[in-house]
mmCIF file of C-alpha atoms in Angstrom:
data_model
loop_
_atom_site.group_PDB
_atom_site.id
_atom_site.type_symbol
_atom_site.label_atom_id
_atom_site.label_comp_id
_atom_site.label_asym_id
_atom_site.label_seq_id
_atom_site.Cartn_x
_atom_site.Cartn_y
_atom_site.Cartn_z
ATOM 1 C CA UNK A 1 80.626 21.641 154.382
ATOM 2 C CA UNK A 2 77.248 22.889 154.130
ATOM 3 C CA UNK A 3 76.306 20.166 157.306
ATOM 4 C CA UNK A 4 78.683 21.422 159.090
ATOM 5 C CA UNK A 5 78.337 25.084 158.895
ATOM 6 C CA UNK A 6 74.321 24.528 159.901
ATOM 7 C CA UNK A 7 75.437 22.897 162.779
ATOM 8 C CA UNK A 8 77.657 24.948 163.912
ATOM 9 C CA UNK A 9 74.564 27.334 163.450
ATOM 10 C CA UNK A 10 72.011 25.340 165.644
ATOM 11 C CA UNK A 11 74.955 25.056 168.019
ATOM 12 C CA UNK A 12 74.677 29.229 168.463
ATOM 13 C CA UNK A 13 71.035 29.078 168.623
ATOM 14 C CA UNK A 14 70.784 26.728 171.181
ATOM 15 C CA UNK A 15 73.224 28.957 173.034
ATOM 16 C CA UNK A 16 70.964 31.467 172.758
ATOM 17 C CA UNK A 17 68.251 29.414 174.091
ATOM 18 C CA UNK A 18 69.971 28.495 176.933
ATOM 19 C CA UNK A 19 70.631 32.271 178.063
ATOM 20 C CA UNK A 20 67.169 33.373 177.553
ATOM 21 C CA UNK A 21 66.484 29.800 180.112
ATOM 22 C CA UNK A 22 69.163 31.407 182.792
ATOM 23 C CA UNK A 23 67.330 35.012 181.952
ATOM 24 C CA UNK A 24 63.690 33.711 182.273
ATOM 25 C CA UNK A 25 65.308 32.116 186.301
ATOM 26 C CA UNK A 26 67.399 35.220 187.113
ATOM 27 C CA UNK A 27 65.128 38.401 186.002
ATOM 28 C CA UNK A 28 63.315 39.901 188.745
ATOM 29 C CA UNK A 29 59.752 41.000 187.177
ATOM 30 C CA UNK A 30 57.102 39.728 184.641
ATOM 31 C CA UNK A 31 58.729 42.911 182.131
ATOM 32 C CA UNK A 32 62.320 41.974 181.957
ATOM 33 C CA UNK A 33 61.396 37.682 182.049
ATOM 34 C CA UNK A 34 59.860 38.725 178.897
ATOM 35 C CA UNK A 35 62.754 40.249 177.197
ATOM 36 C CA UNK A 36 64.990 37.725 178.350
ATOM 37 C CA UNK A 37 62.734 34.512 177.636
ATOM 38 C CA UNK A 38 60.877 35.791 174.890
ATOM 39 C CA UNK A 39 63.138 37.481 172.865
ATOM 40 C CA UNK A 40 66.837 35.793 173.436
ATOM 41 C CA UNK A 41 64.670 32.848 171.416
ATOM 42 C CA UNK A 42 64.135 35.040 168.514
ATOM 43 C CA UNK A 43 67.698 34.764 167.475
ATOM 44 C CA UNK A 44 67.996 31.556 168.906
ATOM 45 C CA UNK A 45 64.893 30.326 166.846
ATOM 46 C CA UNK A 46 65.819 31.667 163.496
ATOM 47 C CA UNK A 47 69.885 29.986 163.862
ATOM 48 C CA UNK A 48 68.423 26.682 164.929
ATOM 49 C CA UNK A 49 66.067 26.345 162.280
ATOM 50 C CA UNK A 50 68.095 27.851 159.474
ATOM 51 C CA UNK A 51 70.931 25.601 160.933
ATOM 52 C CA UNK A 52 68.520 22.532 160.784
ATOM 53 C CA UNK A 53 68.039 23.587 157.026
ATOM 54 C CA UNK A 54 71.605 23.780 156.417
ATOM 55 C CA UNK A 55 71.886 20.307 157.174
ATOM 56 C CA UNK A 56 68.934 18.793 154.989
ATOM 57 C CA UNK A 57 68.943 20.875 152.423
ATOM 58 C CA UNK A 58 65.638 19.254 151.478
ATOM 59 C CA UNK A 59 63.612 21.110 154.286
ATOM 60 C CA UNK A 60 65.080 24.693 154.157
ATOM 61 C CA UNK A 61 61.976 26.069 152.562
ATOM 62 C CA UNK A 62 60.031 24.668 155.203
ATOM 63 C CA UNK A 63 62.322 26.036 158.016
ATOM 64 C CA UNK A 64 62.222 29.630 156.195
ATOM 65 C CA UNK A 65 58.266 29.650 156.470
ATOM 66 C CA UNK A 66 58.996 28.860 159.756
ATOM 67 C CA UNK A 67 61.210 31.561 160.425
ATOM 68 C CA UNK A 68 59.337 33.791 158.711
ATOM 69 C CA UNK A 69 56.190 33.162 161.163
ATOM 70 C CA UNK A 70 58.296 33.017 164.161
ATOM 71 C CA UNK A 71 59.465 36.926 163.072
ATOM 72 C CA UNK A 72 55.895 37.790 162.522
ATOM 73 C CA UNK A 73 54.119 36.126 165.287
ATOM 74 C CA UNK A 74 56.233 36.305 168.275
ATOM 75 C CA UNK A 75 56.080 40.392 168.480
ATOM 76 C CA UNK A 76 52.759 40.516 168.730
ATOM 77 C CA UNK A 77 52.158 37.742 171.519
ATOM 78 C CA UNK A 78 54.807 39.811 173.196
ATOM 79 C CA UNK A 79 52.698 43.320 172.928
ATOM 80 C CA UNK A 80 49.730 41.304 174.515
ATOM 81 C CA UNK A 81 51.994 40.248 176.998
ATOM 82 C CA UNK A 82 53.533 43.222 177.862
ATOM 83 C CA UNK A 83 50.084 45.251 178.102
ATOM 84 C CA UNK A 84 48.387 42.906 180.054
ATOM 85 C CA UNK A 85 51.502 43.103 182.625
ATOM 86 C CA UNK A 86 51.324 46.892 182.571
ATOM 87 C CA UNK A 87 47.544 46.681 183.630
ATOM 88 C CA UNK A 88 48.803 44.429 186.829
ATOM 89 C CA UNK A 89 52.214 46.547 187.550
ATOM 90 C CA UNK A 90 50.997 47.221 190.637
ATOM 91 C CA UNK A 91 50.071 43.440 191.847
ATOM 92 C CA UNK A 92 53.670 41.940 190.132
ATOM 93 C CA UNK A 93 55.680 43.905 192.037
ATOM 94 C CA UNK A 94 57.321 45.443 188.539
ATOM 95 C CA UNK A 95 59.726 48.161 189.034
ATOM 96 C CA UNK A 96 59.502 51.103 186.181
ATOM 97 C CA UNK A 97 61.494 54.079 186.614
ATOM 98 C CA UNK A 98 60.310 56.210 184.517
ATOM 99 C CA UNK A 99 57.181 54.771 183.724
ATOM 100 C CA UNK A 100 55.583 57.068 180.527
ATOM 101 C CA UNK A 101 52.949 55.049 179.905
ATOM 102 C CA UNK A 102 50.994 55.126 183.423
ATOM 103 C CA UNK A 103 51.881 59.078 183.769
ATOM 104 C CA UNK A 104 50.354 59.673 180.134
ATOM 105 C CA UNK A 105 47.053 57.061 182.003
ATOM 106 C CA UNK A 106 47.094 59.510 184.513
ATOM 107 C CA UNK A 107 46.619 62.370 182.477
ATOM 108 C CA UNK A 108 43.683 61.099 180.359
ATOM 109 C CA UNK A 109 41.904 60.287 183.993
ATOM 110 C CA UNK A 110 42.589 63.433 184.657
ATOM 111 C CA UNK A 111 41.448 65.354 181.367
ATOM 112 C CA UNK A 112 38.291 62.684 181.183
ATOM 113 C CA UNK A 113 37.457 63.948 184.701
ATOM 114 C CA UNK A 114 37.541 67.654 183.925
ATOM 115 C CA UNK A 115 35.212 66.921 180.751
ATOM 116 C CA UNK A 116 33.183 65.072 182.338
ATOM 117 C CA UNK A 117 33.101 67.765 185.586
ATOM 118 C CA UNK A 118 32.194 70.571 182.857
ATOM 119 C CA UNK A 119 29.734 68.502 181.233
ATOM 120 C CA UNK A 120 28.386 67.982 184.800
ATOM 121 C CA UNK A 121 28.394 71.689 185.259
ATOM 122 C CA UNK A 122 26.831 72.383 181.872
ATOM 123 C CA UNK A 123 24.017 70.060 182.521
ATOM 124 C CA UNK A 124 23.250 71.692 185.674
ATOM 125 C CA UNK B 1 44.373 50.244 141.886
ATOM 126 C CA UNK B 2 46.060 50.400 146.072
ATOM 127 C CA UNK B 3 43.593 47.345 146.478
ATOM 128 C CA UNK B 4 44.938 45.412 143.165
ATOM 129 C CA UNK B 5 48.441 45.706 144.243
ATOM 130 C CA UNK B 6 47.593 44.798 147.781
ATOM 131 C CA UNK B 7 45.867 42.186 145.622
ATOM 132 C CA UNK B 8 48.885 40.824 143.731
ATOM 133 C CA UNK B 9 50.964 41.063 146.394
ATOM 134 C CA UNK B 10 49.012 38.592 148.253
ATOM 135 C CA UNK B 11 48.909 36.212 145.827
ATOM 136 C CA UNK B 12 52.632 36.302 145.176
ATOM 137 C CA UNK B 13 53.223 35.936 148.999
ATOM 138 C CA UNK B 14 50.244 32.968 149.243
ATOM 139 C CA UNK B 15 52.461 31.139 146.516
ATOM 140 C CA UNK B 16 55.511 31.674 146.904
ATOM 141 C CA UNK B 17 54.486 30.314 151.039
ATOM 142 C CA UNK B 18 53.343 27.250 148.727
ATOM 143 C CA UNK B 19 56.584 26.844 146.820
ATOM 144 C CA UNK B 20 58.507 26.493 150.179
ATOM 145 C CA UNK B 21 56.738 24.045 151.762
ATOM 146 C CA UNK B 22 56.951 21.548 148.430
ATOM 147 C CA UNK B 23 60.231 21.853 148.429
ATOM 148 C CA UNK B 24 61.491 19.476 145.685
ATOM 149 C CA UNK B 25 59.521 21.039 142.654
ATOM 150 C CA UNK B 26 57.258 20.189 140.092
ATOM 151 C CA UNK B 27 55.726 21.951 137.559
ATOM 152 C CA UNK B 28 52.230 20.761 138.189
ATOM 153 C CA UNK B 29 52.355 21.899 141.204
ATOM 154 C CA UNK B 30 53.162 25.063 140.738
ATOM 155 C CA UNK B 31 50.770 25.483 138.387
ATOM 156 C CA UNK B 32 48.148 24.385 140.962
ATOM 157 C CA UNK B 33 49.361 26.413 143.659
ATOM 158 C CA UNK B 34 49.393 29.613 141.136
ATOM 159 C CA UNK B 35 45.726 28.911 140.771
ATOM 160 C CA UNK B 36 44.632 28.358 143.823
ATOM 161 C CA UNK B 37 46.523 31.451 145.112
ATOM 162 C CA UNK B 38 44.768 33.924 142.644
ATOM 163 C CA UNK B 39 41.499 32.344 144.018
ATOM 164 C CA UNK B 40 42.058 32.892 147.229
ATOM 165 C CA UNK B 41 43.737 36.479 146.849
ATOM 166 C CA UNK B 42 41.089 37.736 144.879
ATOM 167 C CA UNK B 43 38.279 36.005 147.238
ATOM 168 C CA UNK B 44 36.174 39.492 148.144
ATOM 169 C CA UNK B 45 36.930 39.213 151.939
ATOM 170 C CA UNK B 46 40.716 38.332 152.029
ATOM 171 C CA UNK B 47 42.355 40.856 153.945
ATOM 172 C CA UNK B 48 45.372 41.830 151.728
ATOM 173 C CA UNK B 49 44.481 45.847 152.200
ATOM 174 C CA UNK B 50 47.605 46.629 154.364
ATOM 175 C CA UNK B 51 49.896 44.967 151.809
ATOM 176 C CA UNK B 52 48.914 47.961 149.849
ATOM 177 C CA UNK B 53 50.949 50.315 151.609
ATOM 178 C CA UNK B 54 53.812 48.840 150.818
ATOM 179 C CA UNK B 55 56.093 51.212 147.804
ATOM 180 C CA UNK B 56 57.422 49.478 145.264
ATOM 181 C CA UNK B 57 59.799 51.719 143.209
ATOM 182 C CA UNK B 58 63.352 50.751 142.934
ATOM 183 C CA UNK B 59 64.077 53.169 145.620
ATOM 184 C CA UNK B 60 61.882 51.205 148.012
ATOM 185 C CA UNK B 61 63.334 47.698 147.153
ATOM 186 C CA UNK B 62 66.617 49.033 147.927
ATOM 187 C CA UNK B 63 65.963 50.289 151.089
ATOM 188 C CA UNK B 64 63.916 46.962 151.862
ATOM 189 C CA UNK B 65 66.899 45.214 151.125
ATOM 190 C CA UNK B 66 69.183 47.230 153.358
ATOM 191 C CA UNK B 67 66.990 47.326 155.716
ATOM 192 C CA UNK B 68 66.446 43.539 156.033
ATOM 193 C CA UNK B 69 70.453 43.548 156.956
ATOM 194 C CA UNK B 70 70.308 46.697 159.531
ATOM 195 C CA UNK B 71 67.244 44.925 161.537
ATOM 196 C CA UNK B 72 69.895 41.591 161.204
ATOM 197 C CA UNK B 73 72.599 43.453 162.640
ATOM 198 C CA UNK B 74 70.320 45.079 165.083
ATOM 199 C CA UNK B 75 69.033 42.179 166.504
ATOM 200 C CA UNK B 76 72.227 40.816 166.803
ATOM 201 C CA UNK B 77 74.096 43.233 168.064
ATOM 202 C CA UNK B 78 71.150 43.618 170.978
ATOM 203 C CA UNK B 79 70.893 39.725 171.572
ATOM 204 C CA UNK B 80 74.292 39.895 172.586
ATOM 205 C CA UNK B 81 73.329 42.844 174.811
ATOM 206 C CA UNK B 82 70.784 41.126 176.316
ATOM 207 C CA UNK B 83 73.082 37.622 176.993
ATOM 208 C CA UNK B 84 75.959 39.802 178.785
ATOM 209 C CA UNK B 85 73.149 41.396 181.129
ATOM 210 C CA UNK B 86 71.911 37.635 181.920
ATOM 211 C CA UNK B 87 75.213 36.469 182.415
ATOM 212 C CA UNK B 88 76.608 39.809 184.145
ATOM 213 C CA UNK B 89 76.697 38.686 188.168
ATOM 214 C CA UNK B 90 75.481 42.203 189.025
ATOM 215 C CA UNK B 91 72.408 41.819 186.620
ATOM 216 C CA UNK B 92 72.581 45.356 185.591
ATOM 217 C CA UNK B 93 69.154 46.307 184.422
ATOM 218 C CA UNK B 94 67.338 49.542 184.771
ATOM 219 C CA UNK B 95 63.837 49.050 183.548
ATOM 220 C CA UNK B 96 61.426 51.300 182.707
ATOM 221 C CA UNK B 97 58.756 52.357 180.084
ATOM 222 C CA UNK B 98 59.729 55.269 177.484
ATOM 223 C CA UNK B 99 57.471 57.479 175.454
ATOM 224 C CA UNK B 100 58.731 57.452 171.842
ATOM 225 C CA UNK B 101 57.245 59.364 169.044
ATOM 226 C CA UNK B 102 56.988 57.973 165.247
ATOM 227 C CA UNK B 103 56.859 59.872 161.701
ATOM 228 C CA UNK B 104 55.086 57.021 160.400
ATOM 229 C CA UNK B 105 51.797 57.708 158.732
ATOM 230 C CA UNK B 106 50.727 54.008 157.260
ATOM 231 C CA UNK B 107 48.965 51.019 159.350
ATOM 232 C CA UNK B 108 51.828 48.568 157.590
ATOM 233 C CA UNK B 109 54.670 51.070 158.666
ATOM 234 C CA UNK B 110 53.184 51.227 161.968
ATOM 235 C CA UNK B 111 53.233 47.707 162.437
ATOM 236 C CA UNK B 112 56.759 46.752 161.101
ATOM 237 C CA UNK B 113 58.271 49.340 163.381
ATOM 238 C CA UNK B 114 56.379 48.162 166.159
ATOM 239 C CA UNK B 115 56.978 44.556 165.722
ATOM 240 C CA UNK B 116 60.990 45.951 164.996
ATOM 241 C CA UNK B 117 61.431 47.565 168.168
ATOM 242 C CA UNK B 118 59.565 44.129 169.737
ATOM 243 C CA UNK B 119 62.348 41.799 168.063
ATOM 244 C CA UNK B 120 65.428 43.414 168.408
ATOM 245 C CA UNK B 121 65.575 42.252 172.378
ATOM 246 C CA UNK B 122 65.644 45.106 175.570
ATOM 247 C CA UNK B 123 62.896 46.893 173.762
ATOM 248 C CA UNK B 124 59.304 46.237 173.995
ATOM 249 C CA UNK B 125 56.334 48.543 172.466
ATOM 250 C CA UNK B 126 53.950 48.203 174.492
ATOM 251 C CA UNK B 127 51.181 50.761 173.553
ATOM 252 C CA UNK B 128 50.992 52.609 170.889
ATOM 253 C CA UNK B 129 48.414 56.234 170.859
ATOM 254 C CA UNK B 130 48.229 58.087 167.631
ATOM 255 C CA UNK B 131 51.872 59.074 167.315
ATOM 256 C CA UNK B 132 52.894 58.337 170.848
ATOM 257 C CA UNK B 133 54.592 54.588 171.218
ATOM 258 C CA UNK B 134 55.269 53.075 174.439
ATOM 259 C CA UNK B 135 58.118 51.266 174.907
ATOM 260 C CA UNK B 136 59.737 49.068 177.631
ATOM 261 C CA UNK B 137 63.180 49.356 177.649
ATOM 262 C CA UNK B 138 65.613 47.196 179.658
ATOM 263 C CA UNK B 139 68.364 49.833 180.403
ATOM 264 C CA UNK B 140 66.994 53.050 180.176
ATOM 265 C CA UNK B 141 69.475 55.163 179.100
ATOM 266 C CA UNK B 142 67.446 58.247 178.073
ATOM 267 C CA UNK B 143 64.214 59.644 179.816
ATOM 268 C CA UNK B 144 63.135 62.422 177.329
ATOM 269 C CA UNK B 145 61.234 60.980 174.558
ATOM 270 C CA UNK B 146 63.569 63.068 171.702
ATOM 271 C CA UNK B 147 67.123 61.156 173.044
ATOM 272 C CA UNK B 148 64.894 58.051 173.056
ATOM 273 C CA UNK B 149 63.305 58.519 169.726
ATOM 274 C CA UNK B 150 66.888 58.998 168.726
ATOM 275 C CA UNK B 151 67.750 55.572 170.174
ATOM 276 C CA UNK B 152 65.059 53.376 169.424
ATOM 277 C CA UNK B 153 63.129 54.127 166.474
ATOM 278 C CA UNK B 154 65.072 56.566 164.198
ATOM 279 C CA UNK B 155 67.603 53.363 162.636
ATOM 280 C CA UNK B 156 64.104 51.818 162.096
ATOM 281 C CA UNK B 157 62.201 54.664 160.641
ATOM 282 C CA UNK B 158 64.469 56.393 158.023
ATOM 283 C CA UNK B 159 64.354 52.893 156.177
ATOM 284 C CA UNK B 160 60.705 52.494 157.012
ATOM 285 C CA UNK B 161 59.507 55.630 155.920
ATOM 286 C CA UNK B 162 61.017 54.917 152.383
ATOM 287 C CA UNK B 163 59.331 51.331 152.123
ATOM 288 C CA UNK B 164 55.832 52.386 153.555
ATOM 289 C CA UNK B 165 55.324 55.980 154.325
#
């Protein structure tokens, strides 16, 4: 019973796997590949493997650890990910409407250049 | 004290990591693994400080139990989100990058919301500045960072702020 019900899970999670494949080909930038490729695997991930341990009940533990790395690793490679992209936004041809994060850029250019003006005038 | 509970924690995590991967068990080995993991967890350098956020009343435990099944739901609930856009012929994405503010105090709390709102799928943080977090967000549906504070992180946080401040 057990058998069956993990492979009906690893059945779902290779579902999953197969939509974030069709999202990776049909997303238009490097932002929205990543939350199709990357992330559809999360769930996809975590069924397959707990679906693998389902089936042989003697490797479970081992596909929990794995899970359990997958959920702590993956965000983070995905944070690297996505700030590197936002440094090239211009040169990927990503489209962000709004985008908070280079208008709040913007305005620390901006106050860094007034500081460093008044500093300037200071000096003089 | 924070550090011998960060401490303890460690070495609970470090073997009970152990007791998974020999999966048929034995008492020597536990025994063994129990040692080495106090060695290693009380080693001077191993970085165990951030455990020591975590609360531990029976408050806390509750909340980290309920909120182990709201991220669940949350992640599947947007993974399904995420496969009808893929599917959708119309592909109906609006992408953009929200500012979203956070409550959260602690380095740990920090990080579990921010790797949170990474898992559950059409949310990415992308920076995060003092209390400012930067997400990407597949479908914008809210520019003003209170209705998107509302969306993304306050499920997350109520729970959070309970378990880690």
């Amino acid at each position: 019973m057990t058998a069956i019900i993990g492979a009906f899970l690893s059945l779902i999670g290779a579902l999953f796997f197969l939509l974030s494949g069709i999202g990776l080909i049909r997303m238009p930038d490097a932002f929205n590949r990543m939350q199709a490729g990357t992330k559809a695997t999360t769930l996809g991930s975590i069924l397959f493997l707990i679906g693998i341990g389902l089936q042989k009940p003697e490797y479970l533990g081992r596909t929990i650890i794995l899970v359990v790395f997958i959920v702590l690793t993956n965000p983070v490679s995905s944070n690297a990910l996505a700030r590197a992209a936002h440094g090239y936004r211009k040169h990927i041809g990503a489209r962000l409407e709004p985008d908070a994060l280079a208008e709040a850029d913007e305005a620390a250019e901006v106050a860094s250049k007034t500081t460093a003006n008044k500093e300037a005038v200071h000096g003089d | 004290m924070r550090t011998l509970k960060a401490k303890i924690l460690a070495m609970l995590a470090l073997w009970v990591v152990w007791m998974l991967l020999t999966a048929p068990w034995s008492g020597q080995e536990a025994i063994a693994g129990a040692i080495i993991a106090i060695l290693v967890a009380f080693l001077p350098l191993f970085p165990a400080s951030l455990l020591g956020d975590l609360k531990l009343g029976p408050k806390a435990l509750v909340y980290m139990v309920a909120y182990f099944f709201v991220f669940i739901k949350a992640l599947v609930l947007s993974n399904l989100d995420v496969a009808f856009r893929v599917l959708h012929p119309k592909l109906p994405i609006d992408p953009g990058i929200v500012k979203v503010r956070t409550r959260l105090k602690t380095p740990l709390g920090r990080l579990l919301l921010a790797n949170s709102i990474t898992l559950t799928p059409g949310t990415i943080t992308v920076e995060m500045r003092g209390e400012d977090v930067f997400v990407h967000w597949i479908k914008v549906a809210a520019t003003d960072p209170e209705s998107a504070t509302e969306a993304i992180v306050t499920g997350f946080e109520k729970y959070l702020e309970v378990i880690c401040g």
